[in-house]
Coordinates of C-alpha atoms in Angstrom, one line a residue:
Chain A
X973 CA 0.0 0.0 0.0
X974 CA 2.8 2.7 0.8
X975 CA 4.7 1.8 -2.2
X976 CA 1.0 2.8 -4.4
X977 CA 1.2 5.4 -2.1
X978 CA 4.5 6.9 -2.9
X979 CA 3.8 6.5 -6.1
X980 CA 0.8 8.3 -6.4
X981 CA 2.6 10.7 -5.0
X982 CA 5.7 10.8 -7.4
X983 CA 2.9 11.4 -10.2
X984 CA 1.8 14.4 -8.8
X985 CA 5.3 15.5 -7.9
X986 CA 5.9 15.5 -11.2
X987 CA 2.7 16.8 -12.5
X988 CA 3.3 19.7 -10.5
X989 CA 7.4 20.2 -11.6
X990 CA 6.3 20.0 -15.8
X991 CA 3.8 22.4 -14.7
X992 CA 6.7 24.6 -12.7
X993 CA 8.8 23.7 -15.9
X994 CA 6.3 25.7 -18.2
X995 CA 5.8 28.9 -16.1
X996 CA 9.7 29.0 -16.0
X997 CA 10.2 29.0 -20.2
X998 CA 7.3 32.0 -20.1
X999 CA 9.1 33.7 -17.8
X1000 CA 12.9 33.2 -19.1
X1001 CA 11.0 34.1 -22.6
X1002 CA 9.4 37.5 -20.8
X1003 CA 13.4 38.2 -19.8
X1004 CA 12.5 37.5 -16.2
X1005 CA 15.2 35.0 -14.8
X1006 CA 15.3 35.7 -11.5
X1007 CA 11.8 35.3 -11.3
X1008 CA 12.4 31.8 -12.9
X1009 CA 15.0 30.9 -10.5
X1010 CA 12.4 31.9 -7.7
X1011 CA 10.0 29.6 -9.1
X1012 CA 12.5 27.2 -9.9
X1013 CA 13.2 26.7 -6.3
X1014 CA 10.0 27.3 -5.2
X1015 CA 8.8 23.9 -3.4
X1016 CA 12.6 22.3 -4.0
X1017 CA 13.8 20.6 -2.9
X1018 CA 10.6 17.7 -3.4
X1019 CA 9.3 16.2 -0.3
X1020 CA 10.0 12.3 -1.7
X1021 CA 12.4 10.0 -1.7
X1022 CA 11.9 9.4 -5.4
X1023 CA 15.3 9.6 -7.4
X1024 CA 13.0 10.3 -10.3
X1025 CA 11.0 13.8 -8.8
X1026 CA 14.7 14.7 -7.8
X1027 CA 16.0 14.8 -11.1
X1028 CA 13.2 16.3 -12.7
X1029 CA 13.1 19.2 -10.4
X1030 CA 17.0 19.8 -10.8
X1031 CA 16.6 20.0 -14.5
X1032 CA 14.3 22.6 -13.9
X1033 CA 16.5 24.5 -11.5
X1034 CA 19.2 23.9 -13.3
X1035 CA 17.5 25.5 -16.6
X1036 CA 16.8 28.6 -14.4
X1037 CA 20.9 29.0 -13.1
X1038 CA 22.1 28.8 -16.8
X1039 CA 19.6 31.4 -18.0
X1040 CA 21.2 33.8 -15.0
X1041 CA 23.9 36.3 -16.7
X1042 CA 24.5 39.0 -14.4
X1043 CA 24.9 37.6 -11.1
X1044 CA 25.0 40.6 -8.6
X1045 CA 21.5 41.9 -9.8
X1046 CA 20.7 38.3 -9.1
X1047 CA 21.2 39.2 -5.4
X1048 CA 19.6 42.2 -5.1
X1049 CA 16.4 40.4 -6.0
X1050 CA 16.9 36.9 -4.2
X1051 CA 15.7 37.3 -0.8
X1052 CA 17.7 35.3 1.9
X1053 CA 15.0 32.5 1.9
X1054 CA 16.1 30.9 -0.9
X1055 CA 20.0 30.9 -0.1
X1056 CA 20.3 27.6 1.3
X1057 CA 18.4 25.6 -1.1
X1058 CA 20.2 27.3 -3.8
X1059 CA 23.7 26.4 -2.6
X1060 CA 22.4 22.8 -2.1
X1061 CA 21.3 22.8 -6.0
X1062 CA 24.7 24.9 -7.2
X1063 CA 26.5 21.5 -5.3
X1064 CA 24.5 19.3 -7.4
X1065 CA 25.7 21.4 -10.4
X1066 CA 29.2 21.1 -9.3
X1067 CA 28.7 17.2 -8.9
X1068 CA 27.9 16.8 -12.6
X1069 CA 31.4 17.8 -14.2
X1070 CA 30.0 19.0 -16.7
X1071 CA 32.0 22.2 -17.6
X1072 CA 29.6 24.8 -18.6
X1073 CA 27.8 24.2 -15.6
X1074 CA 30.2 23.6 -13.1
X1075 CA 31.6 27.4 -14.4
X1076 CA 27.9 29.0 -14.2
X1077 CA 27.6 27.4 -10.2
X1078 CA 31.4 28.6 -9.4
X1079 CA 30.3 32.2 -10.5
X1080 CA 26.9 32.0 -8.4
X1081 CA 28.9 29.4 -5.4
X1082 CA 31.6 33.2 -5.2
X1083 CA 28.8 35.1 -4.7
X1084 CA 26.5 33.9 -2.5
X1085 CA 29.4 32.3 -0.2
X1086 CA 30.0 36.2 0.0
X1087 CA 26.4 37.0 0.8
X1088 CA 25.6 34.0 3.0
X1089 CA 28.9 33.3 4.5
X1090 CA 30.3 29.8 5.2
X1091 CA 27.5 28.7 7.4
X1092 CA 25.3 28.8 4.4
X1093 CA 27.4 26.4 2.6
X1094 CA 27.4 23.7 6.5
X1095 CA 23.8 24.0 6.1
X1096 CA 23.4 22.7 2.7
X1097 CA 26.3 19.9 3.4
X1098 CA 25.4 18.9 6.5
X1099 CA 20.9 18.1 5.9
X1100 CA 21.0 14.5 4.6
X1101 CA 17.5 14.5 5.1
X1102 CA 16.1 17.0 2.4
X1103 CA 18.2 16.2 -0.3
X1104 CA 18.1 17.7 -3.7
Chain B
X1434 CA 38.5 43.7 25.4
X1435 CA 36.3 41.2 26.5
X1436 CA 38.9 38.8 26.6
X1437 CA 40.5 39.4 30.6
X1438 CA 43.3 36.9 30.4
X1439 CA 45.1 34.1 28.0
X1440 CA 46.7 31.3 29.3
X1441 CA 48.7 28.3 27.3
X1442 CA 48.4 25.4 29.2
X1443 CA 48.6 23.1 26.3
X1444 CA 48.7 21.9 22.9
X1445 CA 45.6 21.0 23.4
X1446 CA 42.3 20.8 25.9
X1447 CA 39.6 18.8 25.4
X1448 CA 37.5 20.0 28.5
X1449 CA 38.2 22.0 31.1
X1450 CA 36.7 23.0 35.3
X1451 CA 37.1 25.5 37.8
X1452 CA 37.8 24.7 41.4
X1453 CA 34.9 26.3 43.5
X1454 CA 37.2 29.8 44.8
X1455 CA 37.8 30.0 41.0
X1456 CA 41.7 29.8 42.6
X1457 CA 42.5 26.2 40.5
X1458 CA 41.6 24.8 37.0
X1459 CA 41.5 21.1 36.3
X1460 CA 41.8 20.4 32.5
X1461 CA 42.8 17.6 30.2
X1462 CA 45.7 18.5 27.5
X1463 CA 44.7 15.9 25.3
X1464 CA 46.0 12.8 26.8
X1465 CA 44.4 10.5 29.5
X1466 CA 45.5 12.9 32.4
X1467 CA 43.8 15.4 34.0
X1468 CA 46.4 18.4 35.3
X1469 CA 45.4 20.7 38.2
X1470 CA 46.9 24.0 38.3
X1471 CA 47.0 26.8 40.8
X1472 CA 47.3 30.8 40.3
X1473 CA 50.4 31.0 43.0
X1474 CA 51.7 34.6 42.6
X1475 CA 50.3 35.8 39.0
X1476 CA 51.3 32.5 38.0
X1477 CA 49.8 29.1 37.1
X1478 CA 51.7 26.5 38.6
X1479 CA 50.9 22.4 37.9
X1480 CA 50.2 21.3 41.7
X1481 CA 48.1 17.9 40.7
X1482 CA 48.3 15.7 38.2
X1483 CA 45.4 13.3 38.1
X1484 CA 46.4 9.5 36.8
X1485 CA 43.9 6.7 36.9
X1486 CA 42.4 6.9 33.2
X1487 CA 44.2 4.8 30.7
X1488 CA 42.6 7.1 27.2
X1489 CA 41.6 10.5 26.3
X1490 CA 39.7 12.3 29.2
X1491 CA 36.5 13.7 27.3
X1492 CA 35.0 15.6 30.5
X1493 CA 35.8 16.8 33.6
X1494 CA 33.2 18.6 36.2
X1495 CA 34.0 20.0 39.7
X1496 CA 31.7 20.4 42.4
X1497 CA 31.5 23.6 44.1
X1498 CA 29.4 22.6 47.2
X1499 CA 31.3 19.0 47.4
X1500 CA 34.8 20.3 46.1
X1501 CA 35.2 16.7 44.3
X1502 CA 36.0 16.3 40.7
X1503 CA 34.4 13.9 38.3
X1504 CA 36.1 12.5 35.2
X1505 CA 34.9 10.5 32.1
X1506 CA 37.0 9.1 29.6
X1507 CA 37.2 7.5 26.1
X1508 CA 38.3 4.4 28.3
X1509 CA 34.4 4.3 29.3
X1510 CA 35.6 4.6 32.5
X1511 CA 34.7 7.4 35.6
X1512 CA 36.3 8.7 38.5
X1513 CA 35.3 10.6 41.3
X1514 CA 38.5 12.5 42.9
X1515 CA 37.8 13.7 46.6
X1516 CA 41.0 15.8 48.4
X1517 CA 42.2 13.9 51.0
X1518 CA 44.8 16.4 52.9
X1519 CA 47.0 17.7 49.8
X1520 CA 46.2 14.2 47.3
X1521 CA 43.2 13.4 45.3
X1522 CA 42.0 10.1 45.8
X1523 CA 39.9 8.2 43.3
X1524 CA 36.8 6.4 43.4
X1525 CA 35.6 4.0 40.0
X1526 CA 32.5 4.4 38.6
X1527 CA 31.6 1.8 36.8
X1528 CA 29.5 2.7 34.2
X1529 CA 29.3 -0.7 32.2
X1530 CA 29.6 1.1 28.9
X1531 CA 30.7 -0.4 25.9
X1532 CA 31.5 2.5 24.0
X1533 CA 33.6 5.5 25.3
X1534 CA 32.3 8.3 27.7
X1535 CA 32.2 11.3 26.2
X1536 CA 30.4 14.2 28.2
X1537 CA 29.7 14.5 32.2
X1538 CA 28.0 16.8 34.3
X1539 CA 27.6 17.2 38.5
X1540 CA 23.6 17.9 38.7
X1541 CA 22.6 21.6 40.6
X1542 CA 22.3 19.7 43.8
X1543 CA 26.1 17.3 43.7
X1544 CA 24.1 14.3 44.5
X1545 CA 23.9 12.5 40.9
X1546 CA 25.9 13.0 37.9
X1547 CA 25.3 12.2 34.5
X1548 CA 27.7 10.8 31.8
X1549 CA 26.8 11.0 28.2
X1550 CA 28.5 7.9 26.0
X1551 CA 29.2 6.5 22.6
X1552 CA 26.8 3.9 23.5
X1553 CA 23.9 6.1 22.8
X1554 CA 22.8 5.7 26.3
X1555 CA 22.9 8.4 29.4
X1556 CA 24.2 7.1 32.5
X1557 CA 23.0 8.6 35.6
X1558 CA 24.8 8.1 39.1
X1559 CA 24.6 8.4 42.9
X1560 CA 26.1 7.6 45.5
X1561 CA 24.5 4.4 47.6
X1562 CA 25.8 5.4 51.7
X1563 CA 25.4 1.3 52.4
X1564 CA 27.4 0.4 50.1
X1565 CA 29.8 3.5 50.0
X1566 CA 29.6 2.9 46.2
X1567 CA 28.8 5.4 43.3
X1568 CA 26.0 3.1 41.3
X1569 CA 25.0 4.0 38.0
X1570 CA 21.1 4.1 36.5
X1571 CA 21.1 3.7 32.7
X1572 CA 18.6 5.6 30.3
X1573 CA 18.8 3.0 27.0
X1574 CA 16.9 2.7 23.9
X1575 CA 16.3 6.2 23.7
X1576 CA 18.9 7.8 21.2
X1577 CA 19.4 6.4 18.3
X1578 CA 23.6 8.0 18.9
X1579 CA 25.9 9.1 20.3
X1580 CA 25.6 11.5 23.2
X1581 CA 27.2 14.6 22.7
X1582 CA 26.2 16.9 26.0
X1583 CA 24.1 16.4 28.9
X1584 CA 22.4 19.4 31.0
X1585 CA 21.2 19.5 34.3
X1586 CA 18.0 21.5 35.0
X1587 CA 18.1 23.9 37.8
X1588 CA 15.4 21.4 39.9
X1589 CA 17.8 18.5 39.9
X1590 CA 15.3 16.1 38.1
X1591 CA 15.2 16.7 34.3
X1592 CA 18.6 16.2 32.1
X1593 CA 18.3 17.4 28.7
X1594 CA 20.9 15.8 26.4
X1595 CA 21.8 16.0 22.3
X1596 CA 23.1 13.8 20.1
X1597 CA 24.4 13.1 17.1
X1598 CA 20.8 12.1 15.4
X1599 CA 20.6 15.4 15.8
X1600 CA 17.7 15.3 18.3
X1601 CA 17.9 17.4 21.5
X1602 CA 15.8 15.1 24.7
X1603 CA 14.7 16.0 28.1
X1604 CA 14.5 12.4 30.5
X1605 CA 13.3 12.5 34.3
X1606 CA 15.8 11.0 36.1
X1607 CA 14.2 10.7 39.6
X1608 CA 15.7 8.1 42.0
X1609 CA 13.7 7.2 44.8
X1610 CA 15.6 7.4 48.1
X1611 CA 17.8 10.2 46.5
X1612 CA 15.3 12.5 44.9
X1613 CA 12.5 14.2 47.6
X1614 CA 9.0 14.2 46.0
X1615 CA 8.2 17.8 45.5
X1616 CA 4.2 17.9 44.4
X1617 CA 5.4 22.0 43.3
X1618 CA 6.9 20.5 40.8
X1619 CA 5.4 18.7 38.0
X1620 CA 8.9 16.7 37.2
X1621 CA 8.8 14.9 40.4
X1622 CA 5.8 12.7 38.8
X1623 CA 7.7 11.4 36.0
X1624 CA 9.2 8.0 36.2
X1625 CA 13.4 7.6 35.8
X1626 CA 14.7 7.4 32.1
X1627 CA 11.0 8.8 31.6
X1628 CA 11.4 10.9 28.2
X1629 CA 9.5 14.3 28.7
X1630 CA 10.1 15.9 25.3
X1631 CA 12.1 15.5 21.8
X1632 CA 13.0 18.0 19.7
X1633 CA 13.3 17.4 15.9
X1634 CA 14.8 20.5 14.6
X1635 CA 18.5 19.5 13.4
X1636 CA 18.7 17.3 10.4
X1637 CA 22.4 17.0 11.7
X1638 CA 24.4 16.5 14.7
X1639 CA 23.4 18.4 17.5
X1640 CA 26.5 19.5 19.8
X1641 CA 26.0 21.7 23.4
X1642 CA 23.4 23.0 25.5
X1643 CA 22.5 24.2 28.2
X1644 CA 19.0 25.7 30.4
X1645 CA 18.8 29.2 31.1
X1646 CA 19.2 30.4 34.9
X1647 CA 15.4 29.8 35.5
X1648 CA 14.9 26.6 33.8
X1649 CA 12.2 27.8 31.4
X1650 CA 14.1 28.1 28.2
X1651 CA 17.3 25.7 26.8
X1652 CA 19.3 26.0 23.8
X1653 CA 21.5 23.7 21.9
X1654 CA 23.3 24.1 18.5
X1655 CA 23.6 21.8 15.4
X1656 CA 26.5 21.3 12.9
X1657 CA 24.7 22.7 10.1
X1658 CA 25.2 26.3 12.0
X1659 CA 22.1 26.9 13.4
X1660 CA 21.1 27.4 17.0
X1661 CA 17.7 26.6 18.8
X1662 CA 15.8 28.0 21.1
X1663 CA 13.4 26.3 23.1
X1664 CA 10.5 27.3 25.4
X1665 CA 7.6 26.1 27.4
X1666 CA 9.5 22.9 27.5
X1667 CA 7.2 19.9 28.1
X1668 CA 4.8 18.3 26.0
X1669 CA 3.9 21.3 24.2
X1670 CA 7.1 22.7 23.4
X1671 CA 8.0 26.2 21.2
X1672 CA 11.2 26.3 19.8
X1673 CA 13.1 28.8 17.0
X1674 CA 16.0 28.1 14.9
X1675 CA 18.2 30.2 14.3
X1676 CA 21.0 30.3 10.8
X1677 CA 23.8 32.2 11.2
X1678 CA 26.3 33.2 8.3
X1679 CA 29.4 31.6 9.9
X1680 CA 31.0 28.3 11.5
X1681 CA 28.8 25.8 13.3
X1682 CA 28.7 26.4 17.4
X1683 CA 30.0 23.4 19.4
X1684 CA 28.9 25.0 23.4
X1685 CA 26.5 27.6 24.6
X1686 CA 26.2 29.5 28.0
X1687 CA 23.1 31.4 28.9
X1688 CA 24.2 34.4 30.0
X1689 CA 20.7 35.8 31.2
X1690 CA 16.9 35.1 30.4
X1691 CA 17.7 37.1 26.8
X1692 CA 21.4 36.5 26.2
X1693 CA 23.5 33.5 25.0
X1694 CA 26.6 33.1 24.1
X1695 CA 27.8 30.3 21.2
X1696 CA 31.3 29.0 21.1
X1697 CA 32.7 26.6 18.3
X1698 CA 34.8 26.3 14.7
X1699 CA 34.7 30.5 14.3
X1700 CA 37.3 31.0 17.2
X1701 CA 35.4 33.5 18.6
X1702 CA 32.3 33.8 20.9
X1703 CA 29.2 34.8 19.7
X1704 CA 26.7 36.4 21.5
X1705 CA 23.0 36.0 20.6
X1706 CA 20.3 38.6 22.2
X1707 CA 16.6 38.2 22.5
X1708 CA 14.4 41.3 22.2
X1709 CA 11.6 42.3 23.9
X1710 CA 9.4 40.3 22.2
X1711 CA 11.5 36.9 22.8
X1712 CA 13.2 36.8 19.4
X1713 CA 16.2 35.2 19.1
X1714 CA 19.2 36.9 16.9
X1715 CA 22.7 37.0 16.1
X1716 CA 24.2 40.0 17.9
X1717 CA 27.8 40.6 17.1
X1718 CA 31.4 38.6 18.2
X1719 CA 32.3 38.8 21.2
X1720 CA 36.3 39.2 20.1
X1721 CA 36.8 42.5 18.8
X1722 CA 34.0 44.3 17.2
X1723 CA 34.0 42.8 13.8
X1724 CA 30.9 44.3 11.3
X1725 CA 29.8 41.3 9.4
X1726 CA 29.8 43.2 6.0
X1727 CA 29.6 40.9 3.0
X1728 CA 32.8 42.9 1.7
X1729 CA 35.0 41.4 4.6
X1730 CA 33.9 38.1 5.2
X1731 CA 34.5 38.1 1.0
X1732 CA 38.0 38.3 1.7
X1733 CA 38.1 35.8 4.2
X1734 CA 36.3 33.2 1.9
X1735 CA 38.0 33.9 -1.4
X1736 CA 41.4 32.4 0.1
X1737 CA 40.1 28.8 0.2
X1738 CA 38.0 29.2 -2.9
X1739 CA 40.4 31.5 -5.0
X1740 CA 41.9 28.3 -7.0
X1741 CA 38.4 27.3 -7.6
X1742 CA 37.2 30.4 -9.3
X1743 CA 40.4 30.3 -10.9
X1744 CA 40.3 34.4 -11.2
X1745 CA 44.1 35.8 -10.9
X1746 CA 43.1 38.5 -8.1
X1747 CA 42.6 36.1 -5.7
X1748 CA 46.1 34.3 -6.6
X1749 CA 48.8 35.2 -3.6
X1750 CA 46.0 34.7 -1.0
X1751 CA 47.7 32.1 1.3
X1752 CA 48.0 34.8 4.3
X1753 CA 43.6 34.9 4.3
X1754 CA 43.8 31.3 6.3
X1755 CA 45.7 32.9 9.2
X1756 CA 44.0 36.2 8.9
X1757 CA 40.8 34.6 10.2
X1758 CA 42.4 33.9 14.0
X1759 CA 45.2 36.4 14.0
X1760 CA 44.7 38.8 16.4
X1761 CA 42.1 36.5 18.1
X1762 CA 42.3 35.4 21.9
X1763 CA 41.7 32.0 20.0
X1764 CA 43.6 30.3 17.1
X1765 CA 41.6 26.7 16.8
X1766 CA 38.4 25.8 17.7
X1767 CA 36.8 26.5 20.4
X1768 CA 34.8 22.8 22.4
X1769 CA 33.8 24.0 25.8
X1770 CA 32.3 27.4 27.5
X1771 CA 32.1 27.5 31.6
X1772 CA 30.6 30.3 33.7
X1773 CA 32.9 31.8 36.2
X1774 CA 30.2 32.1 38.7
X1775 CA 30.5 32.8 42.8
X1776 CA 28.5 31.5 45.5
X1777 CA 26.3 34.5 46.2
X1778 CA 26.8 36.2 42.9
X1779 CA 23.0 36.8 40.9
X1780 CA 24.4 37.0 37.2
X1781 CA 27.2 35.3 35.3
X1782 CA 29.1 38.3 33.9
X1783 CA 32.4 35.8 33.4
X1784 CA 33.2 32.9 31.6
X1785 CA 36.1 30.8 30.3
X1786 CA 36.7 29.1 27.0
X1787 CA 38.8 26.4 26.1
X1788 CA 39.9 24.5 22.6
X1789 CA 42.3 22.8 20.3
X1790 CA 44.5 26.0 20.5
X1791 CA 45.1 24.5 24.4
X1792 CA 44.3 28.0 25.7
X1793 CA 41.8 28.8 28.5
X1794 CA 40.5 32.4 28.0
X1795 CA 38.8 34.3 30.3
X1796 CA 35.9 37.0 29.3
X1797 CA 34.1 39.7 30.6
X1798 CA 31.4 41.1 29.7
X1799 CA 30.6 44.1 32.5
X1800 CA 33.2 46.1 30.4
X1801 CA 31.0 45.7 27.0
X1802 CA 28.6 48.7 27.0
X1803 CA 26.5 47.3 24.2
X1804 CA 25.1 44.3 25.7
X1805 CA 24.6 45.7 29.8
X1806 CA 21.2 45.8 28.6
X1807 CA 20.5 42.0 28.2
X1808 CA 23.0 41.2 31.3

């Protein structure tokens, strides 16, 4: 029965993600990435275990930190809420070797390391539980 | 300065206590002795050296009604030293642990004291006058690991403890024929080992804590750097979390009802205020009145992340990792915080701190304008 359950749930985790997933390519096509990013990590990370939810929510995070050009006007309009689940999801971007986007979360990881300070960064290491 | 007075007495402490005059200090440089020194004419001089443990001392409590010492060690072993003329003399405690002992406190009152362990188990022990034997109670099946502090309520009863499930736990530990039932106190109803609350609020290990003068409020810090407040502890308990921008905390002190201070990997005290509301917040350091503007803490960070970035400005930056101590009363991490606290005295206005650095300092806060208010 809980593994119906959890599955149920998945679907609508992902339901709801492909519906985050179109607002964000409105707004990146309005030139509004911050507001993507927002809504990008807006409900991140998922509340499952479900490897599957996790990696469709990072693609969708992760398409709303390559659209970001100009990181310091990024921070004037990020409020502090989202800092720690955004350095969780620049590690996950770091994790990936892939080069582009290990270069695009090294120029974000500089600046909100500045804005946050280190304990930002032992927050997003040290949760095991809420994983992105 | 807040900081009174320095003193090197090692490489390295791992705990630290102050005799009851505040005239001696029994510590543990790292090794499985515990070293008792006097202030004899402005200086500290090594009068005792306490030699029964066979590993690492990882706490050390001394009584300031009794005058006797307790110790706990890695070798899951305790002593209680009594003076006997001019020589401590040991007493086992055996603790039946199978794992090593790694936090101990004497309760408000000297009867019981409680030892925290690797065995994810509390031990709780008093003396038997039959027997003339130190017996020890054990609170199992409660944490799912190891216990990293233990903290006596002012009434004697309730222990709080953390762990490193990163849950903080209040138990009853009344023992009948030690304990007098007091019906003005709920507590004394409760069962030993009987668990009166968990908190939830650290997805990672949870390190010191400690109650507040009156008992109402306790506070206990995670690795993740966050601190937590909790009030109306019982079954209904209200807590905050608070994130701070730096270093995880590894010991609090309550100063007062509306001021804490944190101590852990940022070398430098913290202090943490409540307003008038009850509102927990990060105040300032206690060290030196640094502003925590982004610009400055920049520098500090760009040092170990400069190679990273791989941006040239940030290339001849190996001077930043010293930068962040230098200056500092302390140079490594600081594990324990201790009020400095007279018989008769209303308020703790001093405190001592000690680390890996192996330096004890001393603070006072009566000289800092900025925070008389909360004293």
């Amino acid at each position: 029965m809980a593994e119906f359950e959890e599955a149920d749930n998945a679907e609508a985790i992902i339901t709801r993600i492909e519906h985050k997933s179109r607002k964000i390519e409105s707004l990146l096509k309005q030139y509004k990435p911050v507001e993507a990013l927002k809504t990008a990590l807006e409900g991140s990370p998922p509340n499952t275990k479900d490897e599957r939810c996790k990696s469709a929510n990072w693609i969708v995070v992760h398409r709303a930190i390559m659209a970001i050009k100009d990181v310091d006007s990024l921070f004037s309009s990020l409020d502090p809420e989202y800092y720690d689940v955004l350095m969780k999801y620049l590690y996950r971007g770091l994790s990936t070797g892939d080069r582009p986007t290990c270069d695009q979360c090294l120029r974000i990881h500089e600046k909100l390391t500045e804005k946050a300070g280190l304990g930002c960064i032992l927050r997003s290491l040290a949760d095991k539980v809420n994983t992105v | 300065m807040a900081a009174v007075s320095v003193h090197q007495f090692a490489q390295c402490i791992t705990c630290h206590a102050w005799s009851p005059d505040h005239s001696m200090i029994a510590f543990c440089p790292n090794n499985n002795e515990v070293h008792i020194y006097k202030l004899l004419e402005g200086k500290w001089e090594k009068i005792h050296v306490l030699q029964k443990h066979d590993q690492i001392v990882s706490g050390v409590d001394w009584g300031t009604e009794s005058n006797r010492i307790v110790t706990v060690s890695h070798d899951r072993n305790s002593y209680v030293w009594s003076q006997e003329a001019t020589e401590w003399v040991p007493t086992l405690v055996i603790l039946r642990l199978n794992r090593a002992a790694l936090c101990v406190q004497w309760s408000p009152t000297e009867n019981k004291f409680a030892v925290g362990s690797g065995a994810k188990t509390v031990c709780v022990c008093y003396y038997e006058q039959e027997n003339n034997w130190w017996v020890s109670k054990v609170i199992r099946k409660r944490h799912d690991s190891s216990v990293t502090s233990v903290a006596w309520h002012p009434d004697n009863i309730l222990l709080a403890t953390t762990s490193t499930d990163g849950k903080c736990r209040v138990f009853s530990t009344f023992i009948k024929g030690v304990d007098v039932k007091n019906s003005a106190r709920a507590s004394s109803e409760s069962k030993f080992g009987e668990q009166i609350m968990q908190l939830d609020l650290s997805y990672s290990w949870a390190f010191g804590m400690k109650w507040s003068p009156s008992g109402n409020m306790l506070a206990y810090v995670g690795h993740n750097s966050m601190i937590y407040f909790v009030d109306d502890v019982g079954p209904s308990p209200s807590a905050q979390s608070v994130a701070f921008r730096d270093l995880p905390l590894r010991d609090v002190l309550f100063i007062s009802e509306r001021m804490v201070i944190g101590v852990g990997f940022d070398c430098n005290p913290m202090v943490f205020t409540a307003d008038r509301r009850g509102l927990w917040s990060f105040l300032r350091f206690l060290d030196e009145r640094i502003t925590s503007s982004s610009a400055k803490s920049g520098s500090q960070i760009s040092g170990k992340f400069g190679k990273f970035y791989g941006q040239s400005k940030y290339g001849s930056n190996d001077t930043v990792e010293t930068s962040r101590t230098h200056g500092r009363a302390h140079e490594n991490c600081i594990t324990n915080i201790v009020p400095l606290k007279k018989p008769g005295d209303t308020a703790v206005t001093q405190f001592s701190t000690s680390g890996l650095d192996g330096k004890v300092v001393i603070w006072e806060l009566q000289s800092q304008d900025d925070l008389s208010e909360y004293l």
